[in-house]
CSV table of C-alpha atoms and ligand atoms in Angstrom, one decimal:
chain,number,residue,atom,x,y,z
A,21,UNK,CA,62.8,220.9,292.0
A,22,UNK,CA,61.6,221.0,288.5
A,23,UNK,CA,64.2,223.4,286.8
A,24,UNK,CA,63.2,226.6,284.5
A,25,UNK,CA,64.5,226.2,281.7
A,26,UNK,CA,63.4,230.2,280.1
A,27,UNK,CA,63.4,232.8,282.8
A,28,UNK,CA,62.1,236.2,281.4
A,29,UNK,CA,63.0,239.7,283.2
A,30,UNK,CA,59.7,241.7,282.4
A,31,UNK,CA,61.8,245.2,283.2
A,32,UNK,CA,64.2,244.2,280.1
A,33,UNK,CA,63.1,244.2,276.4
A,34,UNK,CA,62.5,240.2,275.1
A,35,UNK,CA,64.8,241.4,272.5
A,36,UNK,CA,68.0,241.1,275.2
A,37,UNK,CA,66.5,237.4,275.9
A,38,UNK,CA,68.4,235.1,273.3
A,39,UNK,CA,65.6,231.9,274.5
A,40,UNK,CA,62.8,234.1,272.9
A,41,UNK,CA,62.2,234.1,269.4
A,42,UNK,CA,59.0,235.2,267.7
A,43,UNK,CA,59.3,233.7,264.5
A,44,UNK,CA,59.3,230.3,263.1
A,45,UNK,CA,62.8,228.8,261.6
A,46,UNK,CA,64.3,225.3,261.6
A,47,UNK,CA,67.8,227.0,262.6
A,48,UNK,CA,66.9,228.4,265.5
A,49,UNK,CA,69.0,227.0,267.7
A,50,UNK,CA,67.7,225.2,270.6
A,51,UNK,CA,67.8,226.9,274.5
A,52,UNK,CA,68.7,223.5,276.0
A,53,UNK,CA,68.2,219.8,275.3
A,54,UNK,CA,65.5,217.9,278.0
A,55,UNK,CA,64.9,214.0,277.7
A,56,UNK,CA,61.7,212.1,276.9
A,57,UNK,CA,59.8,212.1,280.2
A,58,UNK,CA,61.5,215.2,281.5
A,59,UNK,CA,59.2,218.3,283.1
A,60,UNK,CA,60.5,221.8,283.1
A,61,UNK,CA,59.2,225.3,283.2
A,62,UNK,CA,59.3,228.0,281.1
A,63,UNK,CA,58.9,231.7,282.2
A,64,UNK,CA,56.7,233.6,279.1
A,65,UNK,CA,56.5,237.0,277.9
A,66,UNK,CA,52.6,238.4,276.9
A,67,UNK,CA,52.5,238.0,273.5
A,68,UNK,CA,53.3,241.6,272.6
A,69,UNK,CA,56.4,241.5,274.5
A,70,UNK,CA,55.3,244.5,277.2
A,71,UNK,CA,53.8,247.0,274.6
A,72,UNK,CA,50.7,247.4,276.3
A,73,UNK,CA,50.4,249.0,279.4
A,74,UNK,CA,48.0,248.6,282.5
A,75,UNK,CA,46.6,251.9,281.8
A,76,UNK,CA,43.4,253.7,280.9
A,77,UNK,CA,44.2,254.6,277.4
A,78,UNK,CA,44.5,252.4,274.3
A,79,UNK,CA,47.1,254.3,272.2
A,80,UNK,CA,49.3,251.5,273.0
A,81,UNK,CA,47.0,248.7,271.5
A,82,UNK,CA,46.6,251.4,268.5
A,83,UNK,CA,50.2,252.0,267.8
A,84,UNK,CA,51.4,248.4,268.7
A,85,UNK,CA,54.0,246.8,266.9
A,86,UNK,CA,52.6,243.5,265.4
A,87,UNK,CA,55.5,243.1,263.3
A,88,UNK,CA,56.9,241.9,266.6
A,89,UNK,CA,55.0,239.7,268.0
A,90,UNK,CA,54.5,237.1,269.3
A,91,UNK,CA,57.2,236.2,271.8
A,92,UNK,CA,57.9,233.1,272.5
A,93,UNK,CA,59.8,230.9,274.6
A,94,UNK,CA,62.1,228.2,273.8
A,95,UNK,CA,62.8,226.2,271.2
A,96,UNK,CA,63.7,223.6,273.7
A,97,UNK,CA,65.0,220.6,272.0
A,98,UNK,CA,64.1,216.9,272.9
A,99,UNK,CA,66.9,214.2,272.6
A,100,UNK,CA,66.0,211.6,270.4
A,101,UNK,CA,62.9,213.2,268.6
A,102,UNK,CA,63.3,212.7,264.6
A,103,UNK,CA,61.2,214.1,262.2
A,104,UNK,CA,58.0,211.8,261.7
A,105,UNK,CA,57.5,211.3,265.3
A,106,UNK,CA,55.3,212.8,267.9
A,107,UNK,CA,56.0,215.1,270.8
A,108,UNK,CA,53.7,214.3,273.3
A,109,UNK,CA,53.4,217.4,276.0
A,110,UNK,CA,51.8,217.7,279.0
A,111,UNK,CA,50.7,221.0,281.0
A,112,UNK,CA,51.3,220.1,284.2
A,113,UNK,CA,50.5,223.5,285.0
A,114,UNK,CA,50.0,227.4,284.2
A,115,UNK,CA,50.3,230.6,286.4
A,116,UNK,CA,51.1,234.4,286.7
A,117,UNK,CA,54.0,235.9,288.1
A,118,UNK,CA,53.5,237.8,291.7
A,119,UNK,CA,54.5,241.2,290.1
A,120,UNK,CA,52.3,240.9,287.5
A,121,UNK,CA,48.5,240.3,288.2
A,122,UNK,CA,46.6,241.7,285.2
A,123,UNK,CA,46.0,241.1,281.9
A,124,UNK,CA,44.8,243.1,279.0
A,125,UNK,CA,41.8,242.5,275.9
A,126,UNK,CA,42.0,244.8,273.0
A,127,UNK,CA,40.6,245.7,269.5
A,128,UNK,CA,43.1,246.9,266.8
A,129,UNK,CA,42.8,249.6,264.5
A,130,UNK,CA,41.7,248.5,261.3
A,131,UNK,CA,44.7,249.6,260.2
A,132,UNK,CA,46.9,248.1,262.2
A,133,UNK,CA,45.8,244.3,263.1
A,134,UNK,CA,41.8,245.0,262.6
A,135,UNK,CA,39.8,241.6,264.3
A,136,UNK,CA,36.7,239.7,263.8
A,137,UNK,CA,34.5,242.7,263.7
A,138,UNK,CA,36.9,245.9,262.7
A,139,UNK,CA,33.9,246.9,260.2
A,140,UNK,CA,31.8,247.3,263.8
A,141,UNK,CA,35.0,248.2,265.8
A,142,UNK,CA,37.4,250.3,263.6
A,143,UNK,CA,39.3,252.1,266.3
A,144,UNK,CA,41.7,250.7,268.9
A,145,UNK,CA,40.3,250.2,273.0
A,146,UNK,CA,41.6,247.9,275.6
A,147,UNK,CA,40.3,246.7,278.8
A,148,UNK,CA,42.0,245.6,281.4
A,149,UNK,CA,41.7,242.6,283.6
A,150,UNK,CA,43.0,242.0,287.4
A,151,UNK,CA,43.6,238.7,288.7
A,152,UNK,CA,42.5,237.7,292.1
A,153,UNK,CA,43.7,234.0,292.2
A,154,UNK,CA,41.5,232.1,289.9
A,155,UNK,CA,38.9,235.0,289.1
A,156,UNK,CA,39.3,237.8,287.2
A,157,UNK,CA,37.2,241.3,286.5
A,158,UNK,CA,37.9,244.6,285.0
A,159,UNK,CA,37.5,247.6,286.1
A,160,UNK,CA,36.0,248.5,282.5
A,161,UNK,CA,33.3,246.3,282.0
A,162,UNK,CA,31.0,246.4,284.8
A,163,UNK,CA,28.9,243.1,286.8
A,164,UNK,CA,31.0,240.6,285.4
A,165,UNK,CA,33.5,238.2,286.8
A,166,UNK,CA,34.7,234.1,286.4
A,167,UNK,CA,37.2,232.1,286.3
A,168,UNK,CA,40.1,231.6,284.5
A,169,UNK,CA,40.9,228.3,282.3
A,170,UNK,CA,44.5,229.6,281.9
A,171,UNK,CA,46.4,228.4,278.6
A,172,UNK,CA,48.8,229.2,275.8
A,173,UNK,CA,47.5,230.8,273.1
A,174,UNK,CA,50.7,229.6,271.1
A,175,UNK,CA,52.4,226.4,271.2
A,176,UNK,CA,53.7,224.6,268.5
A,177,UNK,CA,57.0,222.3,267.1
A,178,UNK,CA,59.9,224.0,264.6
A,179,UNK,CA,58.9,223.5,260.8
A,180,UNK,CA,61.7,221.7,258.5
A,181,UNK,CA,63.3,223.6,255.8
A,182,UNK,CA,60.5,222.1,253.5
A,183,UNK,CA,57.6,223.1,255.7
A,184,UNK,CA,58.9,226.4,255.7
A,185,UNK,CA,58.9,227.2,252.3
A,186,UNK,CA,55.5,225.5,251.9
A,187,UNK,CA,54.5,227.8,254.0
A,188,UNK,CA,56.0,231.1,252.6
A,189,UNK,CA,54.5,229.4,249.3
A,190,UNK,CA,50.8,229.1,249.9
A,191,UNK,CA,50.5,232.5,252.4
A,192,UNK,CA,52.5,234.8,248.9
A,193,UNK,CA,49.9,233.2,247.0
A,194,UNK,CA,46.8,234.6,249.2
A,195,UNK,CA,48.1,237.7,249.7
A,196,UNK,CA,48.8,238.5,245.6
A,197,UNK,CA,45.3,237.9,245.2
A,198,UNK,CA,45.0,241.2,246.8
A,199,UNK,CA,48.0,242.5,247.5
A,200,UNK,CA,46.4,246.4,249.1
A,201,UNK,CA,44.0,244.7,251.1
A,202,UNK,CA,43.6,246.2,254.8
A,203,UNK,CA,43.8,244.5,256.9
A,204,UNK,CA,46.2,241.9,254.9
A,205,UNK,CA,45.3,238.5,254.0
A,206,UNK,CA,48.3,237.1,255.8
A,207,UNK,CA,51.4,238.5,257.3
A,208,UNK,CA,54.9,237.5,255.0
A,209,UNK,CA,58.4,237.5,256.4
A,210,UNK,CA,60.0,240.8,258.1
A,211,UNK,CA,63.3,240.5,258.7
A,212,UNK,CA,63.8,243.8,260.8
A,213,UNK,CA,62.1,242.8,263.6
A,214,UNK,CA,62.6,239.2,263.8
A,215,UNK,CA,64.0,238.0,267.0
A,216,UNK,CA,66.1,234.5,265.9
A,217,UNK,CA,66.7,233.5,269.7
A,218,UNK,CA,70.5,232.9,269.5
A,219,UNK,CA,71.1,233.1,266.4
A,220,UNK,CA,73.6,236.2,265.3
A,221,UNK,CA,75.7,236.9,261.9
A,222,UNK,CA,74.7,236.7,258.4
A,223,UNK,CA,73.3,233.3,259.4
A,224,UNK,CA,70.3,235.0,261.6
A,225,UNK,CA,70.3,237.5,258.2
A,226,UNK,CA,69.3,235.3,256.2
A,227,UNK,CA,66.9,232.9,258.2
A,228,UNK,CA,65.0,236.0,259.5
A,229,UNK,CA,64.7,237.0,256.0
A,230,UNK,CA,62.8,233.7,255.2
A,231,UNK,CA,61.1,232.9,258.4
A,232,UNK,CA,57.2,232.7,259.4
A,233,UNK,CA,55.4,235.1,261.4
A,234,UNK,CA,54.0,233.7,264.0
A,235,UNK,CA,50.3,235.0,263.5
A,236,UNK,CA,48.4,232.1,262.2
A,237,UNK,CA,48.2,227.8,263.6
A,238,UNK,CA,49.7,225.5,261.2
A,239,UNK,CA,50.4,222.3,260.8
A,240,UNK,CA,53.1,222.2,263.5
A,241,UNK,CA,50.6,223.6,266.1
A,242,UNK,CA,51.5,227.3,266.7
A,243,UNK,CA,49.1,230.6,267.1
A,244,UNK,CA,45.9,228.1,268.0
A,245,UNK,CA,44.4,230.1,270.5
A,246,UNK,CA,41.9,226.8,271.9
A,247,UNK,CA,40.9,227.8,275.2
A,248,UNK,CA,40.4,224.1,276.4
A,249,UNK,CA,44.7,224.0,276.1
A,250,UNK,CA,44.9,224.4,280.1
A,251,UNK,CA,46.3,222.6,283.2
A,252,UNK,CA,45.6,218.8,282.7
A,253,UNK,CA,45.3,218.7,278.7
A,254,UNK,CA,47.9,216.8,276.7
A,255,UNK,CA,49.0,217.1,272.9
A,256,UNK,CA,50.4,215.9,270.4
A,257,UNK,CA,52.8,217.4,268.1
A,258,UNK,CA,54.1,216.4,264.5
A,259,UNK,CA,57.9,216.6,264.5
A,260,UNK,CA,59.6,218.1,261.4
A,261,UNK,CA,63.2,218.5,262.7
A,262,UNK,CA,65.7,216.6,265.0
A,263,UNK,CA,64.8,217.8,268.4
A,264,UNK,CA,61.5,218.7,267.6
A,265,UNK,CA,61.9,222.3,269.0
A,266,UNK,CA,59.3,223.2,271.3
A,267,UNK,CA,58.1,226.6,271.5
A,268,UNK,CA,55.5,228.5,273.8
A,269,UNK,CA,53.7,231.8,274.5
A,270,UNK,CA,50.9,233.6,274.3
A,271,UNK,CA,49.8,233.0,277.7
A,272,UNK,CA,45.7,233.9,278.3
A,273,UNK,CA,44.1,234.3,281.4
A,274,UNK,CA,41.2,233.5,279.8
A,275,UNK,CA,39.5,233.4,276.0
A,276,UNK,CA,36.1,233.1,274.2
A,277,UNK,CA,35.9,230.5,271.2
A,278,UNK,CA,37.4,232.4,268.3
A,279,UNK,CA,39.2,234.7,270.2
A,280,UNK,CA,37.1,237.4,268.1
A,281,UNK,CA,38.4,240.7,269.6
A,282,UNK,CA,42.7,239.1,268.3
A,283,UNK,CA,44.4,241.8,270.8
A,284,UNK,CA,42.8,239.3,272.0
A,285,UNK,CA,41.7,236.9,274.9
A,286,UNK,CA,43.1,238.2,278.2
A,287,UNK,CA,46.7,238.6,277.6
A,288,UNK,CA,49.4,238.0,280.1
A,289,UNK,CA,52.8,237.5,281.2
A,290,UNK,CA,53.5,234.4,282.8
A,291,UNK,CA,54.9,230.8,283.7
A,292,UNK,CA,53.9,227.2,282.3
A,293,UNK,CA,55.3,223.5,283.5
A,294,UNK,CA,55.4,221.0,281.1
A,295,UNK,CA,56.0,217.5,280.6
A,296,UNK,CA,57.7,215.8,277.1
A,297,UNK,CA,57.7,212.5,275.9
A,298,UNK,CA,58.6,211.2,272.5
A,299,UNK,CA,56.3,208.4,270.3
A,300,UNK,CA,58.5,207.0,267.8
A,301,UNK,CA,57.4,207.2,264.0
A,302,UNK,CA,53.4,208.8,265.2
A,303,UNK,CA,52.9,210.9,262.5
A,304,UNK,CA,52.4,208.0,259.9
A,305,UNK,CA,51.3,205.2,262.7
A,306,UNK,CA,48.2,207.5,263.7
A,307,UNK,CA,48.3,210.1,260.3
A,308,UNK,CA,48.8,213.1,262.1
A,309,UNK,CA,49.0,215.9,260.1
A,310,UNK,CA,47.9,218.7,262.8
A,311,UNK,CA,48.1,218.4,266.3
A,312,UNK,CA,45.9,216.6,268.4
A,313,UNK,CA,44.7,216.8,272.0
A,314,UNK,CA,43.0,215.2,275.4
A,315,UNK,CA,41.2,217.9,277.2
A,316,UNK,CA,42.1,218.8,281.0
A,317,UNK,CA,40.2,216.9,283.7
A,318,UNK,CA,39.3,220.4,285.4
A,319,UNK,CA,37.0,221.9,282.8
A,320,UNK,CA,34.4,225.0,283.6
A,321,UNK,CA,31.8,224.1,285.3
A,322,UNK,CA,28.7,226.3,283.7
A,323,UNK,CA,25.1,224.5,283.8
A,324,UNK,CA,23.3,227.4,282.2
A,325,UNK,CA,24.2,229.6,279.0
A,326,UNK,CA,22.2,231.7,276.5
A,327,UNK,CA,22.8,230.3,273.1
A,328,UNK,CA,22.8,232.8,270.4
A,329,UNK,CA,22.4,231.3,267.0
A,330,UNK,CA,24.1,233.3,263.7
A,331,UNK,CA,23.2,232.2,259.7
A,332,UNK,CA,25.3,232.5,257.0
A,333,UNK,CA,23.3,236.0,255.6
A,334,UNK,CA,25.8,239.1,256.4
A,335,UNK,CA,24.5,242.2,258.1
A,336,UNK,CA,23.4,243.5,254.6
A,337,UNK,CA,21.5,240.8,254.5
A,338,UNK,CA,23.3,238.8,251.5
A,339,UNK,CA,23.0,235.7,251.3
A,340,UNK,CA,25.9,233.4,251.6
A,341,UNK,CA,26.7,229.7,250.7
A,342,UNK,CA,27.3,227.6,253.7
A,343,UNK,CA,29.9,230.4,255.3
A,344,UNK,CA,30.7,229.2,258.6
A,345,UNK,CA,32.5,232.5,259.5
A,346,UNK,CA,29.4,234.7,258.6
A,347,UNK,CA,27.2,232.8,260.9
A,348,UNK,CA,29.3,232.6,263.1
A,349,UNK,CA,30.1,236.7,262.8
A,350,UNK,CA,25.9,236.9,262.8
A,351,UNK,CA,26.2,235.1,266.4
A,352,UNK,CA,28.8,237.2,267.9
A,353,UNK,CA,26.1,240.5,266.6
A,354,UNK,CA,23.4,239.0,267.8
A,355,UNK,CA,25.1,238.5,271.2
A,356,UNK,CA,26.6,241.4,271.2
A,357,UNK,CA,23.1,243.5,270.4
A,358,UNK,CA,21.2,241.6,273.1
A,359,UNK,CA,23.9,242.4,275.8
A,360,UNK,CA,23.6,246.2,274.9
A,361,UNK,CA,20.0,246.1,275.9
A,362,UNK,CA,20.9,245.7,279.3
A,363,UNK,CA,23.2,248.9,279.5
A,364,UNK,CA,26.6,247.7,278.5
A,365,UNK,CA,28.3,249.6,275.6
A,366,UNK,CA,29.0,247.7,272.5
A,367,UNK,CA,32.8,247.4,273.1
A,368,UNK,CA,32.1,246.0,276.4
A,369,UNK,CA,29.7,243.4,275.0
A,370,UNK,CA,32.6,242.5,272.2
A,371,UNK,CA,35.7,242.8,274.9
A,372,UNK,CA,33.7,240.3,277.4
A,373,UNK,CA,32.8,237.8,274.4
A,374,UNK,CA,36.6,237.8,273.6
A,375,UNK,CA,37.3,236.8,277.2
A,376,UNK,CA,34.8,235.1,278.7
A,377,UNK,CA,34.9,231.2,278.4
A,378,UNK,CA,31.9,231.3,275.9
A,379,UNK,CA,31.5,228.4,273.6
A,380,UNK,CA,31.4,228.9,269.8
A,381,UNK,CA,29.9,225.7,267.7
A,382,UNK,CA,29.6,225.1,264.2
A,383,UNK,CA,25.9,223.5,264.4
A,384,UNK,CA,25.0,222.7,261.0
A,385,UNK,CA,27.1,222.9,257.7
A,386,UNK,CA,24.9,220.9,255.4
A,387,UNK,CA,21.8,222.9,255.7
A,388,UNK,CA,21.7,225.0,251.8
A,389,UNK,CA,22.5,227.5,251.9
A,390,UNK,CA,22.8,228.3,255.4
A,391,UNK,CA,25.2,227.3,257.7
A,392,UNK,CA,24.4,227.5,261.6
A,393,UNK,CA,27.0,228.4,264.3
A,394,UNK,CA,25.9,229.0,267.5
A,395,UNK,CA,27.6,231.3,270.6
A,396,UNK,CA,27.4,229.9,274.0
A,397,UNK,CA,27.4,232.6,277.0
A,398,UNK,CA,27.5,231.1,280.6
A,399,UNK,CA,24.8,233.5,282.1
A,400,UNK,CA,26.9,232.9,285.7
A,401,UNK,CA,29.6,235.1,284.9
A,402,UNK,CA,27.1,238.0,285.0
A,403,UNK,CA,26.1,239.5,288.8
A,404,UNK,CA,22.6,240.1,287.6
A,405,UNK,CA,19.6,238.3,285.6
A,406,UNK,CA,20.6,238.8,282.0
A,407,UNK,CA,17.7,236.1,280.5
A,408,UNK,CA,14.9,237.1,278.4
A,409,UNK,CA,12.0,238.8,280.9
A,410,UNK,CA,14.8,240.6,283.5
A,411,UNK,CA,14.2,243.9,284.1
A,412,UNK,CA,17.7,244.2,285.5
A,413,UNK,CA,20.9,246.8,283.9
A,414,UNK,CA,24.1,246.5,284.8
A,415,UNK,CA,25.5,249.4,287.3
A,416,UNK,CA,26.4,252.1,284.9
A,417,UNK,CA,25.4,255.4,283.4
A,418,UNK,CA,25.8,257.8,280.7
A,419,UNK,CA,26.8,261.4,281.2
A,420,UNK,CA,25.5,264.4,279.6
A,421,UNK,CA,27.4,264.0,276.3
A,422,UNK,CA,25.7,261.0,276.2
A,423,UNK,CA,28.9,258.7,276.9
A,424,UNK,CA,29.1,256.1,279.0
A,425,UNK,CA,30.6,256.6,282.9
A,426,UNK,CA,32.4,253.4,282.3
A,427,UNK,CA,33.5,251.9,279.1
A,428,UNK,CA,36.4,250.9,277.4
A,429,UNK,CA,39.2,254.1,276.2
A,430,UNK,CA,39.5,254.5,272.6
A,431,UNK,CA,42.5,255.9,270.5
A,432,UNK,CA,41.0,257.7,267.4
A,433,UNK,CA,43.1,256.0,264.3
A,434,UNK,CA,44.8,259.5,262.6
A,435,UNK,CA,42.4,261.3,260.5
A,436,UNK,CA,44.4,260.6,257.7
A,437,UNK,CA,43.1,256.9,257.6
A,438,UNK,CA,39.5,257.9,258.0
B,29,ZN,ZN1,46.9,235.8,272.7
């Protein structure tokens, strides 16, 4: 029996769980010590730690907390590892718990988290997904369903003390640049809501007063959100402290490339086995300096997809030099405005591109001044003909105030922020 190492209650608050932690600290103590070659399992929180609800309105994903998040589990420690080396990690496998077969997609207020298109999408909606073994739908975004490639959003190694401050360093320095901007350029230390695993005293004080959110990847891994991370894959992780200290969460269902909609792919609660070995001194044998990883043999198995291609000239039509981000933004639009042609709102176009497995490419960066990134949407996830010269809509209406039957709720941000 392969033993679980992190069990989570999802009835209690992750706070009352000292083997989750949602920030990044070389003190954090360890849950437990495993040897090179050793599996285990961890049980995982969603990444908000419960705050969203399976429910048909989105004040939740409006007023969440993202100070909080995300929870993760672990650090589990690995005996031998010293800094320099690599942690080489398995998933063995990934699942759901039997009490808790949903998960949810969001977009955040502007306000409060924003996403890849809060200019298009200022106000918070969800939808929500149930499981049925390997597929998933949602009861808010109609003629769809597929598969999930289940994997963690989050996964990473413990930064050293120097990492850290490297860190703390280079995100101040964005963020004075401009200092009011909404949403922020990066997310600084909060000590009020840190969760520091075991740590209590004025030693958590002080570490949670220095320690990184968990928001963006680094160099130790972390917040990566690649969808290919399922069952089967492997990785390898640069270790910066004596243990190495790995940590997990974030568990999706599902994701598009770029995880556009951040509230974000489909979000759940669940469990994932892994395997850990140690490779003496890989950082400098193989220059590592981010993680690297072998893909899963089970990958999705999509023959057709309509490719939409995005420039780099924004939706005001200025030209930009070689921005891979808006082409890839122009993509995601154009996606999103061919979808709506065949009757699904504009938040279910976005929600289902944050979801589904679609493939985002970079396709040409050399090009002046136009970069090219293109957006890949498996046509079989849709129940109907969605290619150029269908006829076809998807099974919805819109009522007499001229709002659709089905679509995703919305929480109005206060009229204060307007
Ligand atoms: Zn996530």
């Amino acid at each position: 029996m392969t033993d679980v190492l992190v069990k989570v209650n999802l009835n209690e608050s992750p706070y009352d769980n000292e083997n989750i932690h949602n920030r990044w600290h070389p003190d954090i103590p360890m849950t437990t010590y495993v040897k090179s070659g050793d599996d285990f399992i961890l049980e995982c929180y969603d990444w908000t730690g419960g705050q969203i609800k399976n429910d048909d309105s989105a004040e939740d994903v409006r007023d969440v907390d993202l100070t909080q998040v995300h929870f993760l589990s672990g650090p589990i420690g690995v005996e031998g590892a010293k800094p320099g080396d690599l942690l080489e990690v398995d998933i063995l496998d990934i699942g759901t718990f039997d009490n808790s077969q949903w998960g949810f997609n969001g977009f955040f207020s502007k306000y409060n988290g924003g996403g890849f298109l809060t200019e298009h999408f200022p106000e918070a909606q969800k939808s929500i997904w149930d499981f049925n073994g390997i597929f998933t739908k949602s009861r808010h975004i109609p003629n769809v369903e597929f598969a999930g490639i289940i994997h963690p959003g989050l996964i990473g190694t413990l930064p050293s003390h120097d990492l850290l401050q490297k860190w703390n360093e280079r995100e101040q320095a964005l963020v004075d640049t401009n200092p009011d901007r909404v949403p922020v350029l990066a997310n600084m230390p909060f000590a009020k809501t840190a969760h520091m695993g075991k740590m209590t005293g004025a030693d958590k004080d002080k570490a949670a007063a220095e320690a990184a959110r968990t928001v963006p990847p680094r160099e130790h891994g972390g917040n990566c959100d690649i969808k290919d991370l399922t069952k089967g894959a492997k990785i390898y992780f640069p270790v910066y402290v004596d243990g190495a200290g790995l940590s997990v969460g974030d568990l999706h269902f599902s994701q598009g490339d770029g995880e556009i909609t951040f509230c974000g792919a489909i979000e759940m609660a669940g469990w994932i086995h892994l395997r850990v070995k140690v490779v003496k001194d890989g950082m400098e044998k193989y220059a590592i300096k981010n993680p690297i990883f072998k893909p899963s043999p089970l990958t999705p198995n999509y023959k057709d997809y309509l490719i939409f291609e995005g420039i780099s000239v924004d939706e005001e039509g200025t030209q930009h030099y070689l921005d891979v981000n808006v082409a890839y933004r122009q993509a995601v639009l154009n996606a999103i405005n061919y979808l709506k042609k065949f009757g699904y709102s504009g938040a279910q176009a976005y929600s289902l591109l944050g979801c589904a497995p679609v493939q985002g490419h970079i396709s040409g960066v050399v090009d002046v001044p136009n970069a090219c990134a293109t957006l890949w949407v498996p046509t079989e996830i849709f129940d109907f003909d969605i290619n150029p010269g269908s006829e076809q809509k998807v099974d919805n209406d819109i009522d007499d105030k001229g709002k659709f039957v089905i679509d995703l709720p919305l929480a109005p941000n206060p009229p204060k922020l307007k």
